[in-house]
Short mmCIF file of C-alpha atoms in Angstrom, two decimals:
data_model
loop_
_atom_site.label_atom_id
_atom_site.label_comp_id
_atom_site.label_asym_id
_atom_site.label_seq_id
_atom_site.Cartn_x
_atom_site.Cartn_y
_atom_site.Cartn_z
CA MET A 266 -12.96 16.10 3.39
CA ASP A 267 -13.69 17.80 6.76
CA ALA A 268 -16.02 20.30 5.18
CA LEU A 269 -18.10 17.92 2.82
CA VAL A 270 -18.86 16.09 5.02
CA ASN A 271 -20.07 18.68 8.48
CA LYS A 272 -21.92 20.26 4.46
CA ARG A 273 -24.14 16.90 4.36
CA ILE A 274 -23.83 16.39 7.87
CA LYS A 275 -26.49 19.45 8.49
CA GLN A 276 -28.45 18.53 5.21
CA VAL A 277 -29.17 15.70 7.39
CA LEU A 278 -29.69 17.01 9.89
CA LYS A 279 -32.39 19.49 8.42
CA GLY A 280 -34.69 16.81 7.04
CA ASP A 281 -32.83 16.09 3.66
CA GLN A 282 -32.72 12.19 3.88
CA ASN A 283 -29.99 11.95 0.20
CA ALA A 284 -27.42 14.17 1.99
CA TYR A 285 -26.70 11.11 3.70
CA ALA A 286 -25.83 9.16 0.91
CA ASP A 287 -22.70 10.80 0.28
CA ILE A 288 -22.31 10.24 3.34
CA VAL A 289 -22.33 6.83 2.97
CA ASN A 290 -20.56 5.95 0.23
CA LEU A 291 -17.60 7.96 1.81
CA TYR A 292 -17.41 6.24 5.34
CA GLN A 293 -18.67 2.73 3.66
CA HIS A 294 -15.16 0.65 2.58
CA LYS A 295 -13.44 1.77 5.87
CA LEU A 296 -16.10 0.40 8.13
CA TYR A 297 -17.22 -2.62 6.39
CA GLN A 298 -13.24 -3.75 6.75
CA VAL A 299 -12.87 -2.58 10.30
CA CYS A 300 -16.37 -5.20 10.68
CA PHE A 301 -15.22 -7.61 8.28
CA ARG A 302 -11.56 -7.91 10.07
CA MET A 303 -12.86 -8.48 13.48
CA LEU A 304 -15.74 -10.35 12.56
CA SER A 305 -14.08 -12.52 10.52
CA ASN A 306 -17.33 -13.11 8.41
CA LYS A 307 -18.44 -11.46 5.40
CA GLN A 308 -22.08 -11.40 5.82
CA GLU A 309 -22.32 -10.33 9.62
CA ALA A 310 -20.20 -7.83 8.46
CA GLU A 311 -21.84 -6.19 6.19
CA ASP A 312 -25.38 -6.55 8.96
CA ILE A 313 -22.75 -4.48 11.49
CA ALA A 314 -22.19 -1.79 8.89
CA GLN A 315 -24.99 -1.02 8.11
CA GLU A 316 -25.62 -0.98 11.36
CA ALA A 317 -23.33 1.36 12.18
CA PHE A 318 -24.73 4.22 10.20
CA ILE A 319 -28.39 3.22 10.91
CA ARG A 320 -26.94 4.05 13.68
CA ALA A 321 -25.38 7.25 12.78
CA TYR A 322 -27.56 8.48 10.89
CA ILE A 323 -30.81 7.72 14.21
CA ASN A 324 -28.13 9.54 16.36
CA LEU A 325 -26.46 12.43 14.18
CA HIS A 326 -28.33 15.11 16.39
CA SER A 327 -25.61 13.96 18.99
CA TYR A 328 -22.41 14.34 16.96
CA ASP A 329 -20.58 16.70 18.09
CA GLN A 330 -19.38 18.42 14.95
CA ASN A 331 -15.87 20.19 16.45
CA ARG A 332 -14.53 16.40 16.39
CA LYS A 333 -13.88 14.23 13.58
CA PHE A 334 -16.49 12.71 12.03
CA SER A 335 -14.96 9.14 10.77
CA THR A 336 -13.38 8.63 15.08
CA TRP A 337 -16.82 9.02 16.37
CA LEU A 338 -17.82 6.66 13.31
CA TYR A 339 -16.15 4.21 13.90
CA ARG A 340 -16.37 4.17 17.56
CA ILE A 341 -19.56 3.01 16.55
CA ALA A 342 -18.79 0.17 14.24
CA THR A 343 -16.49 -1.20 16.57
CA ASN A 344 -18.10 -1.29 19.93
CA LEU A 345 -20.74 -3.03 17.69
CA CYS A 346 -18.76 -5.89 16.89
CA ILE A 347 -17.40 -6.04 20.23
CA ASP A 348 -21.16 -6.60 21.72
CA ARG A 349 -20.77 -9.03 18.59
CA ILE A 350 -18.08 -11.51 19.45
CA ARG A 351 -19.24 -10.82 22.91
CA LYS A 352 -22.98 -12.47 22.28
CA LYS A 353 -21.10 -15.43 19.90
CA LYS A 354 -18.29 -16.49 22.79
CA PRO A 355 -18.50 -18.01 26.20
CA ASP A 356 -17.26 -15.19 28.92
CA TYR A 357 -14.46 -17.14 29.85
CA TYR A 358 -12.55 -15.21 27.57
CA LEU A 359 -13.66 -11.65 30.03
CA ASP A 360 -12.49 -13.19 32.74
CA ALA A 361 -9.18 -13.74 32.24
CA GLU A 362 -6.90 -11.40 33.24
CA VAL A 363 -3.23 -11.04 31.41
CA ALA A 364 -1.25 -10.15 34.36
CA GLY A 365 2.05 -9.44 32.61
CA THR A 366 2.79 -11.36 28.99
CA GLU A 367 2.25 -14.70 31.12
CA GLY A 368 -0.75 -14.17 30.28
CA LEU A 369 -0.67 -13.82 26.73
CA ASP A 370 0.06 -18.00 26.64
CA MET A 371 -3.56 -18.20 28.49
CA TYR A 372 -4.95 -16.38 26.22
CA SER A 373 -3.62 -18.21 22.86
CA GLN A 374 -3.97 -21.54 24.60
CA ILE A 375 -7.32 -21.01 24.99
CA ALA A 376 -8.08 -19.38 21.24
CA ALA A 377 -5.68 -22.71 19.97
CA ASP A 378 -9.53 -24.25 20.72
CA GLY A 379 -10.77 -23.35 17.45
CA GLN A 380 -6.49 -24.16 15.85
CA LEU A 381 -6.31 -25.73 12.74
CA PRO A 382 -3.84 -27.87 11.82
CA GLU A 383 -0.99 -26.90 10.83
CA GLU A 384 -0.89 -27.84 7.10
CA ALA A 385 -4.37 -26.31 6.65
CA VAL A 386 -2.97 -23.11 8.10
CA GLU A 387 1.02 -23.60 5.17
CA GLN A 388 -0.82 -24.31 2.59
CA MET A 389 -3.07 -20.50 2.89
CA GLU A 390 -3.24 -18.19 0.37
CA LEU A 391 -1.59 -15.56 2.27
CA GLN A 392 -4.63 -13.38 2.76
CA ASP A 393 -6.83 -15.85 4.15
CA ARG A 394 -4.00 -16.65 6.30
CA ILE A 395 -3.56 -12.80 7.96
CA GLN A 396 -7.31 -12.64 8.44
CA TYR A 397 -7.12 -15.92 10.38
CA GLU A 398 -4.31 -14.77 13.00
CA ILE A 399 -6.05 -11.39 13.16
CA SER A 400 -9.54 -13.89 13.96
CA ARG A 401 -7.14 -15.92 16.81
CA LEU A 402 -6.09 -12.50 18.22
CA PRO A 403 -7.99 -12.06 21.69
CA ASP A 404 -10.61 -9.59 20.97
CA LYS A 405 -8.61 -6.66 23.20
CA TYR A 406 -6.02 -7.03 21.31
CA ARG A 407 -7.75 -7.59 18.24
CA SER A 408 -9.65 -4.35 17.71
CA VAL A 409 -6.13 -2.36 17.64
CA ILE A 410 -4.52 -3.90 16.40
CA VAL A 411 -7.22 -3.02 12.97
CA LEU A 412 -7.16 -0.29 13.02
CA LYS A 413 -3.76 0.19 13.86
CA TYR A 414 -1.89 -1.63 11.37
CA ILE A 415 -5.14 -2.18 8.62
CA GLU A 416 -6.78 1.14 9.49
CA GLU A 417 -3.79 3.18 9.58
CA LEU A 418 -5.39 4.96 12.57
CA SER A 419 -3.41 7.09 14.72
CA LEU A 420 -2.66 6.02 19.04
CA LEU A 421 -4.82 9.28 19.84
CA GLU A 422 -8.08 8.35 17.33
CA ILE A 423 -7.51 4.81 18.47
CA SER A 424 -8.05 5.85 21.94
CA GLU A 425 -10.32 7.94 20.90
CA ILE A 426 -12.64 4.83 19.13
CA LEU A 427 -12.20 3.47 21.58
CA ASP A 428 -12.64 4.90 25.07
CA MET A 429 -9.38 4.20 26.49
CA PRO A 430 -6.63 5.49 27.79
CA LEU A 431 -3.47 6.19 25.62
CA GLY A 432 -1.70 4.45 27.81
CA THR A 433 -3.94 1.33 27.82
CA VAL A 434 -3.95 1.64 23.42
CA LYS A 435 -0.49 0.52 23.58
CA THR A 436 -0.08 -1.18 26.34
CA ARG A 437 -2.48 -3.33 24.16
CA ILE A 438 -0.67 -2.84 20.88
CA HIS A 439 2.35 -4.26 22.81
CA ARG A 440 0.65 -7.44 23.70
CA GLY A 441 -1.57 -7.98 20.47
CA ARG A 442 1.85 -7.33 18.36
CA GLU A 443 3.40 -9.93 20.90
CA ALA A 444 0.16 -12.25 20.32
CA LEU A 445 0.47 -12.28 16.36
CA ARG A 446 4.49 -13.17 16.92
CA LYS A 447 3.97 -15.67 18.82
CA GLN A 448 1.18 -17.09 16.52
CA LEU A 449 3.54 -16.48 13.57
CA ASN A 450 6.26 -18.99 15.29
CA ASN A 451 4.19 -20.97 15.73
CA VAL A 452 4.28 -22.89 13.05
CA MET B 238 13.92 -18.22 27.42
CA LYS B 239 15.58 -15.13 26.84
CA MET B 240 17.72 -13.71 30.56
CA CYS B 241 17.51 -9.58 28.82
CA PRO B 242 15.88 -7.43 30.72
CA SER B 243 12.15 -7.10 29.89
CA GLN B 244 12.97 -3.38 29.05
CA PHE B 245 14.66 -4.47 26.38
CA VAL B 246 11.32 -5.56 25.06
CA ASN B 247 9.75 -2.74 25.72
CA TYR B 248 11.63 -0.68 24.38
CA MET B 249 11.92 -2.41 21.06
CA HIS B 250 7.70 -1.91 21.25
CA GLU B 251 8.70 1.92 21.08
CA TYR B 252 10.18 1.73 18.75
CA LEU B 253 7.69 1.03 17.31
CA ASP B 254 5.70 2.97 17.60
CA GLY B 255 7.93 5.45 17.17
CA ASP B 256 7.58 7.27 20.02
CA ILE B 257 11.47 6.30 22.01
CA SER B 258 13.13 8.73 23.46
CA ARG B 259 17.01 9.46 21.77
CA GLU B 260 17.82 7.37 25.03
CA HIS B 261 15.98 4.83 24.96
CA GLU B 262 17.23 3.70 21.63
CA GLN B 263 20.74 4.17 22.09
CA GLU B 264 20.87 1.30 24.78
CA LEU B 265 18.63 -0.74 22.72
CA LYS B 266 21.23 -1.02 19.54
CA HIS B 267 24.11 -1.62 22.27
CA HIS B 268 21.81 -4.57 23.70
CA LEU B 269 20.89 -5.85 19.67
CA GLN B 270 24.19 -6.00 18.86
CA ALA B 271 25.53 -8.09 22.02
CA CYS B 272 22.30 -10.24 22.31
CA GLN B 273 21.45 -12.82 19.52
CA ASP B 274 17.68 -13.96 20.98
CA CYS B 275 17.03 -9.88 20.94
CA GLN B 276 18.04 -9.18 17.51
CA GLN B 277 16.05 -12.63 16.24
CA HIS B 278 13.08 -10.68 18.66
CA MET B 279 13.06 -7.75 17.62
CA HIS B 280 12.97 -9.33 13.78
CA GLU B 281 9.93 -11.35 14.10
CA LEU B 282 8.47 -8.44 15.13
CA SER B 283 9.55 -6.63 12.00
CA ASP B 284 7.60 -9.60 10.22
CA THR B 285 5.46 -9.41 11.86
CA ILE B 286 3.63 -6.01 10.97
CA ALA B 287 4.40 -6.12 7.41
CA PHE B 288 2.78 -9.58 7.21
CA ILE B 289 -0.37 -8.05 9.57
CA LYS B 290 -0.10 -4.82 6.98
CA SER B 291 0.00 -7.01 3.57
CA ALA B 292 -3.31 -7.01 4.32
CA ALA B 293 -5.02 -6.70 1.05
CA HIS B 294 -7.59 -3.88 1.29
CA ILE B 295 -11.55 -5.24 1.42
CA ALA B 296 -13.92 -3.04 0.19
CA ALA B 297 -18.21 -2.68 0.54
CA PRO B 298 -20.27 -5.44 -1.55
CA PRO B 299 -21.28 -3.23 -4.67
CA SER B 300 -25.05 -2.55 -3.17
CA PHE B 301 -24.55 -1.83 0.44
CA GLU B 302 -25.17 1.93 -0.14
CA ASP B 303 -28.66 1.23 -1.39
CA LYS B 304 -28.79 -0.68 1.59
CA VAL B 305 -27.98 1.37 3.96
CA ILE B 306 -30.55 4.04 3.36
CA LYS B 307 -33.18 1.54 2.39
CA ARG B 308 -32.50 0.54 6.05
CA LEU B 309 -33.12 3.80 7.35
CA PRO B 310 -35.75 5.48 9.79
CA LYS B 311 -38.39 7.81 7.93
CA ARG B 312 -38.48 10.69 9.98
CA LYS B 313 -41.69 11.07 11.88
CA ASN B 314 -43.28 14.01 11.72
CA SER B 315 -44.26 15.35 14.90
CA VAL B 316 -39.81 15.00 15.43
CA GLY B 317 -39.10 17.00 12.43
CA ILE B 318 -41.90 19.80 13.57
CA LYS B 319 -40.09 19.54 17.17
CA ARG B 320 -36.68 20.24 16.10
CA TRP B 321 -38.37 23.26 13.31
CA PHE B 322 -39.59 24.74 16.82
CA ARG B 323 -36.03 24.11 18.18
CA GLN B 324 -33.79 25.59 15.10
CA HIS B 325 -36.51 28.56 14.99
CA PRO B 326 -37.55 29.66 18.01
CA VAL B 327 -37.96 33.28 17.20
CA LEU B 328 -40.34 32.51 13.91
CA VAL B 329 -42.11 30.71 17.13
CA ALA B 330 -42.65 33.56 19.09
CA ALA B 331 -44.04 35.69 16.16
CA ALA B 332 -46.51 33.12 16.06
CA VAL B 333 -47.04 33.02 19.36
CA PHE B 334 -47.50 36.59 19.26
CA CYS B 335 -49.56 37.26 16.07
CA LEU B 336 -51.76 34.23 18.16
CA PHE B 337 -52.32 36.61 21.23
CA MET B 338 -52.49 39.92 19.12
CA SER B 339 -55.61 38.27 16.62
CA ALA B 340 -57.20 36.59 19.68
CA THR B 341 -57.69 40.55 21.51
CA LEU B 342 -58.25 41.85 18.17
CA LEU B 343 -61.10 39.56 17.79
CA GLY B 344 -61.93 40.06 21.65
CA SER B 345 -62.76 43.47 20.99
CA PHE B 346 -65.54 42.52 18.21
CA PRO B 347 -68.76 43.11 18.80
CA ASN B 348 -70.56 40.81 19.99
CA ASP B 349 -72.70 41.44 22.51
CA ASP B 350 -76.36 41.42 20.29
CA GLN B 351 -77.35 44.78 21.22
CA PHE B 352 -79.25 46.71 19.02
CA SER B 353 -78.26 50.03 18.39
CA VAL B 354 -78.47 53.03 15.11
CA THR B 355 -76.97 56.09 14.91
CA LYS B 356 -79.92 58.79 16.32
CA GLN B 357 -81.40 60.59 13.03
CA PRO B 358 -84.46 62.80 13.60
CA ASN B 359 -86.49 61.08 10.56
CA LEU B 360 -85.02 57.12 10.98
CA VAL B 361 -88.16 55.44 11.62
CA VAL B 362 -87.31 52.33 13.52
CA ASN B 363 -89.51 49.15 13.55
CA GLY B 364 -87.99 46.42 15.72
CA GLN B 365 -84.67 45.76 14.41
CA THR B 366 -84.79 47.08 11.78
CA VAL B 367 -84.40 50.88 10.90
CA ILE B 368 -85.97 52.32 7.78
CA VAL B 369 -85.94 55.55 5.46
CA PRO B 370 -89.18 56.42 5.49
CA ALA B 371 -89.88 57.15 1.39
CA GLY B 372 -89.45 60.76 0.63
CA GLU B 373 -87.36 61.46 3.88
CA VAL B 374 -84.52 62.95 3.24
CA VAL B 375 -81.58 61.29 6.02
CA LYS B 376 -78.32 64.27 6.65
CA GLY B 377 -75.30 62.47 8.28
CA ASP B 378 -74.34 58.68 8.61
CA ILE B 379 -76.10 56.40 9.27
CA VAL B 380 -74.31 53.15 11.33
CA VAL B 381 -75.96 50.10 12.47
CA LYS B 382 -74.92 47.17 14.69
CA ASN B 383 -77.55 43.79 14.68
CA GLY B 384 -80.44 45.03 12.50
CA ASP B 385 -80.92 45.58 8.27
CA ILE B 386 -81.28 48.70 7.24
CA VAL B 387 -84.21 49.32 4.76
CA ILE B 388 -83.67 52.75 2.10
CA GLU B 389 -86.58 53.97 0.70
CA GLY B 390 -85.50 57.51 0.94
CA GLU B 391 -83.49 58.97 0.83
CA VAL B 392 -79.10 59.29 2.96
CA ASP B 393 -77.04 61.93 2.62
CA GLY B 394 -73.44 60.63 4.07
CA ASN B 395 -72.20 56.87 4.67
CA VAL B 396 -74.19 53.55 5.31
CA THR B 397 -72.51 51.00 7.62
CA VAL B 398 -74.03 48.38 8.93
CA ILE B 399 -72.74 45.57 11.12
CA ASN B 400 -74.48 41.92 11.81
CA GLY B 401 -77.27 43.66 9.88
CA ASN B 402 -78.40 43.30 5.90
CA TYR B 403 -78.77 46.53 3.78
CA MET B 404 -82.02 46.34 2.02
CA ALA B 405 -82.11 48.42 -1.36
CA SER B 406 -83.83 49.00 -3.45
CA THR B 407 -84.80 52.62 -5.33
CA ALA B 408 -82.30 53.74 -2.24
CA VAL B 409 -80.23 56.77 -3.02
CA VAL B 410 -77.10 57.16 -0.99
CA THR B 411 -74.70 59.82 -1.77
CA GLY B 412 -71.37 58.50 0.34
CA GLN B 413 -70.44 54.62 0.69
CA VAL B 414 -71.86 51.75 2.09
CA LYS B 415 -70.73 49.29 4.58
CA GLU B 416 -71.86 45.90 5.64
CA ILE B 417 -69.75 44.54 8.23
CA ASP B 418 -71.17 41.10 9.40
CA GLU B 419 -68.38 37.90 9.20
CA ALA B 420 -65.69 37.74 12.09
CA PHE B 421 -63.01 38.01 9.07
CA GLY B 422 -64.56 41.11 8.38
CA TRP B 423 -64.57 43.08 11.46
CA LEU B 424 -60.54 41.82 11.75
CA TRP B 425 -59.77 43.34 8.40
CA TYR B 426 -61.63 47.05 9.09
CA LYS B 427 -59.25 46.73 12.62
CA ILE B 428 -56.14 45.62 10.81
CA LYS B 429 -56.59 48.34 8.48
CA LYS B 430 -57.89 51.25 11.36
CA GLY B 431 -54.18 49.88 12.99
CA PHE B 432 -51.78 49.50 9.62
CA SER B 433 -52.75 53.30 9.08
CA ASP B 434 -53.00 54.18 13.02
CA PHE B 435 -48.90 52.92 12.30
CA THR B 436 -48.12 54.61 9.65
CA ASN B 437 -49.58 57.47 10.87
CA MET B 438 -47.34 57.52 14.30
CA PHE B 439 -44.33 57.49 11.76
CA GLU B 440 -45.06 60.64 9.92
#
């Protein structure tokens, strides 16, 4: 598949806009899914995923063809999602530093502001419930959890996508799992 | 809260990431057999992962691809040209070379307005017009620059007129008659000459 993608990319670089349609076709579902899981809103997810493809098109000449195209694409999309999330939120989320696992409580308390009543959560369909729980995760854990368990990417790939050391990715996944566990057992 | 050392929770996560060492795994196993709380913790983590993994795949809306393609910016022409330049340096170099070469070729085009004519004994020169009088026979070639030629008699040779007109009604010219009056003609003449010189080099 990588060979095909690289061929299409070369065609696009030569000015063949139609070749880009194939690239969009190949990755649209993956990218849309990441955006939706991150943003929990269909309209926003579509906007951001489209924006990601357009940015990739504009900056295609800067893509290094020796690396995996999907990694590059995911990176553009996750950055756009994180930007969007930050614009929507008050900044105390960013300032809250988590030291050790105790910090998790603080995060989940803040996240709990938008919490639904227990009965409402219990009556949710499984799929809605999953998305609800993901949306309650602090965004730095949300991105790693989505990439790891929804997109099923390796830790190494996630560290490339998010441009952070492998150790940081692991820490965030550990804390993300703990945060999710607490969310699920509180109900 | 648990009283167990926190390393066991770390081991659990190492285990879940699939990069736990053999020793840590042994330690964790022994501990889990002995500690109810940690066993519970491990269970909850596994359940959490199973829960999140049961998320259904989400597909992009059907019109997604079309919308992206419609929103793509049209490539500007200048960008395309620049890119083309960058990708074909040899062609660009060749084009620049040709440009300079043609400039030198055109530069050697006789743009001095001086009138000149090949000396022949029985030619009559009237201002800028060369006349071969009726009844006369000119033996040899005639080259006229920046002037006209009127042939009323006979020429036994080639007639070449550069930047001028060849006027003949009843003339008899045994050789070729050539009129070269525009830059392109001159260029063509030079190129033909250059090409024959070039082929001569290999012979």
